[in-house]
Short mmCIF file of C-alpha atoms in Angstrom, two decimals:
data_model
loop_
_atom_site.label_atom_id
_atom_site.label_comp_id
_atom_site.label_asym_id
_atom_site.label_seq_id
_atom_site.Cartn_x
_atom_site.Cartn_y
_atom_site.Cartn_z
CA ASN A 1 -9.14 12.40 23.48
CA THR A 2 -7.40 15.40 23.34
CA ILE A 3 -3.62 14.46 25.22
CA ASN A 4 -3.52 11.18 23.41
CA PHE A 5 -3.36 13.81 20.24
CA LEU A 6 -0.42 15.42 22.28
CA PHE A 7 1.10 12.48 22.89
CA LEU A 8 1.32 11.36 19.19
CA VAL A 9 2.33 14.78 17.98
CA CYS A 10 4.67 15.12 20.60
CA TYR A 11 6.32 11.09 19.70
CA ARG A 12 7.02 12.15 15.84
CA ALA A 13 7.93 16.04 16.45
CA LEU A 14 10.03 15.57 18.89
CA ILE A 15 11.61 11.97 20.55
CA PHE A 16 11.53 10.58 16.97
CA PRO A 17 14.25 12.61 14.58
CA LEU A 18 15.94 12.61 18.18
CA LEU A 19 16.79 9.19 17.88
CA ILE A 20 17.92 9.70 14.79
CA ARG A 21 21.49 8.78 14.62
CA GLU A 22 22.08 9.93 10.70
CA GLY A 23 20.58 10.48 7.40
CA LYS A 24 19.88 12.33 4.32
CA PRO A 25 18.83 16.07 5.00
CA THR A 26 15.85 17.67 4.71
CA PRO A 27 15.13 19.63 1.62
CA PHE A 28 14.07 22.89 3.29
CA PHE A 29 11.14 23.51 1.13
CA THR A 30 9.55 19.78 2.05
CA PHE A 31 9.93 20.66 6.16
CA VAL A 32 8.21 24.31 5.74
CA LEU A 33 5.72 21.71 4.00
CA ALA A 34 4.98 19.26 6.75
CA LEU A 35 5.23 22.41 9.35
CA LEU A 36 2.38 24.05 7.66
CA PHE A 37 0.12 20.60 7.36
CA CYS A 38 1.65 20.29 11.43
CA VAL A 39 0.84 23.19 13.15
CA PHE A 40 -2.73 23.28 10.22
CA ASN A 41 -3.98 19.72 11.21
CA GLY A 42 -3.11 20.35 15.73
CA TYR A 43 -5.20 23.23 15.24
CA LEU A 44 -8.15 21.68 13.92
CA GLN A 45 -7.99 19.15 16.33
CA GLY A 46 -7.13 20.92 19.16
CA ARG A 47 -10.13 23.00 17.73
CA SER A 48 -12.64 20.34 17.21
CA LEU A 49 -12.24 18.84 20.63
CA THR A 50 -11.79 21.33 22.73
CA THR A 51 -14.50 24.00 21.21
CA TYR A 52 -16.90 21.70 18.99
CA ALA A 53 -16.81 18.41 20.06
CA THR A 54 -19.88 17.06 22.43
CA TYR A 55 -19.68 13.63 24.09
CA PRO A 56 -22.34 12.03 26.04
CA PRO A 57 -22.15 10.58 29.54
CA GLY A 58 -20.24 7.50 29.74
CA TRP A 59 -18.06 7.77 26.57
CA LEU A 60 -15.27 6.74 27.90
CA GLY A 61 -16.41 3.44 28.26
CA ASP A 62 -18.73 3.21 24.98
CA PRO A 63 -17.49 -0.14 22.28
CA LEU A 64 -16.68 2.73 19.94
CA PHE A 65 -14.50 5.37 22.46
CA ILE A 66 -12.81 2.08 23.74
CA THR A 67 -12.61 0.09 20.14
CA GLY A 68 -10.55 3.12 18.79
CA PHE A 69 -8.56 3.80 21.64
CA LEU A 70 -7.50 0.38 20.97
CA GLY A 71 -7.05 0.91 17.85
CA TRP A 72 -4.32 4.59 18.60
CA LEU A 73 -2.42 1.89 21.01
CA ILE A 74 -1.51 -1.11 19.81
CA GLY A 75 -0.77 1.15 15.82
CA MET A 76 1.46 3.54 18.27
CA ALA A 77 3.40 0.50 19.63
CA ILE A 78 3.10 -0.30 16.07
CA ASN A 79 5.12 2.28 14.56
CA ILE A 80 7.02 3.02 17.76
CA HIS A 81 8.39 -0.70 17.74
CA SER A 82 8.91 -0.42 13.75
CA ASP A 83 10.27 3.09 14.08
CA HIS A 84 12.70 1.11 16.18
CA ILE A 85 13.21 -1.55 14.03
CA LEU A 86 14.15 0.80 11.02
CA ARG A 87 16.92 3.37 13.15
CA ASN A 88 18.86 -0.19 14.17
CA LEU A 89 18.44 -1.93 10.40
CA ARG A 90 22.55 -0.65 9.93
CA LYS A 91 25.64 0.02 11.78
CA PRO A 92 27.39 3.44 12.58
CA GLY A 93 29.09 3.58 9.44
CA GLU A 94 27.49 1.80 7.16
CA THR A 95 25.44 1.84 3.68
CA GLY A 96 23.46 -0.08 1.67
CA TYR A 97 20.33 -1.49 1.83
CA LYS A 98 18.34 -3.61 4.50
CA ILE A 99 15.30 -4.67 4.87
CA PRO A 100 13.79 -4.68 7.50
CA ARG A 101 12.62 -8.04 9.50
CA GLY A 102 10.11 -8.85 12.62
CA GLY A 103 7.87 -7.56 14.41
CA MET A 104 5.18 -6.60 11.72
CA PHE A 105 7.86 -6.43 9.35
CA GLU A 106 7.42 -9.67 8.93
CA TYR A 107 3.29 -9.17 7.88
CA VAL A 108 3.81 -5.94 5.72
CA SER A 109 6.71 -4.53 3.85
CA GLY A 110 5.52 -1.05 5.27
CA ALA A 111 5.51 -1.42 9.57
CA ASN A 112 5.52 1.99 10.06
CA PHE A 113 3.21 3.63 7.80
CA PHE A 114 1.11 1.44 8.31
CA GLY A 115 0.97 1.21 12.17
CA GLU A 116 0.56 5.28 11.57
CA ILE A 117 -2.52 4.70 9.77
CA LEU A 118 -4.03 3.22 12.31
CA GLU A 119 -3.19 4.59 15.14
CA TRP A 120 -5.08 7.82 13.49
CA PHE A 121 -8.43 5.78 12.83
CA GLY A 122 -8.34 4.36 15.84
CA PHE A 123 -7.76 8.48 16.56
CA ALA A 124 -11.07 9.00 14.27
CA LEU A 125 -13.08 6.09 15.97
CA ALA A 126 -12.49 7.39 19.83
CA CYS A 127 -13.51 11.08 18.35
CA CYS A 128 -16.04 10.91 16.21
CA THR A 129 -14.91 13.82 14.74
CA ILE A 130 -15.15 14.90 11.00
CA GLU A 131 -11.63 16.75 11.55
CA SER A 132 -10.67 13.46 13.33
CA LEU A 133 -11.98 11.13 9.68
CA ALA A 134 -10.45 13.92 7.24
CA PHE A 135 -7.10 13.33 9.07
CA ALA A 136 -6.77 9.37 9.13
CA LEU A 137 -7.95 10.18 5.70
CA CYS A 138 -5.02 11.84 4.11
CA THR A 139 -2.61 9.91 6.65
CA LEU A 140 -4.18 6.90 4.64
CA PHE A 141 -3.57 8.31 1.33
CA ILE A 142 -0.01 9.80 2.03
CA LEU A 143 0.84 7.14 3.91
CA CYS A 144 0.28 4.49 0.87
CA SER A 145 1.76 6.16 -1.89
CA ARG A 146 4.88 5.87 0.58
CA ALA A 147 4.92 2.76 0.75
CA ARG A 148 3.92 1.78 -2.16
CA GLN A 149 7.53 3.38 -2.75
CA HIS A 150 9.20 2.56 -0.14
CA HIS A 151 7.96 -1.33 -1.38
CA LYS A 152 9.30 -0.96 -4.89
#
């Protein structure tokens, strides 16, 4: 679980930003708030999993863990694929609004948000900690709001 969490954080914090070609500048205050949130969440998740969470023998074979892990894996694949589609919407120098097509965008307008929500709820189910559930719920509320804005 800790390795899954670290992979997600590394992808979102290090790999994804390097793949973006061009984008709108992020206000510094927004950057600082996001950084503080990620640091606090990372501490909570890491501390919870390494210090307080205890799992019975055979937990990795438990249906809750397996279902959560599969949810996390499918959500991550949807998220990464959707990010790829979004990054490649416009050719270099092109401007204007484009509607993403392909992948989960055929079923939901915020496929990247859907994938990330699925990731964190899968993670929460696999971990079965209050901290992972709290983060999944925060992600749901924040990303549903952003998805609604993007849909409009």
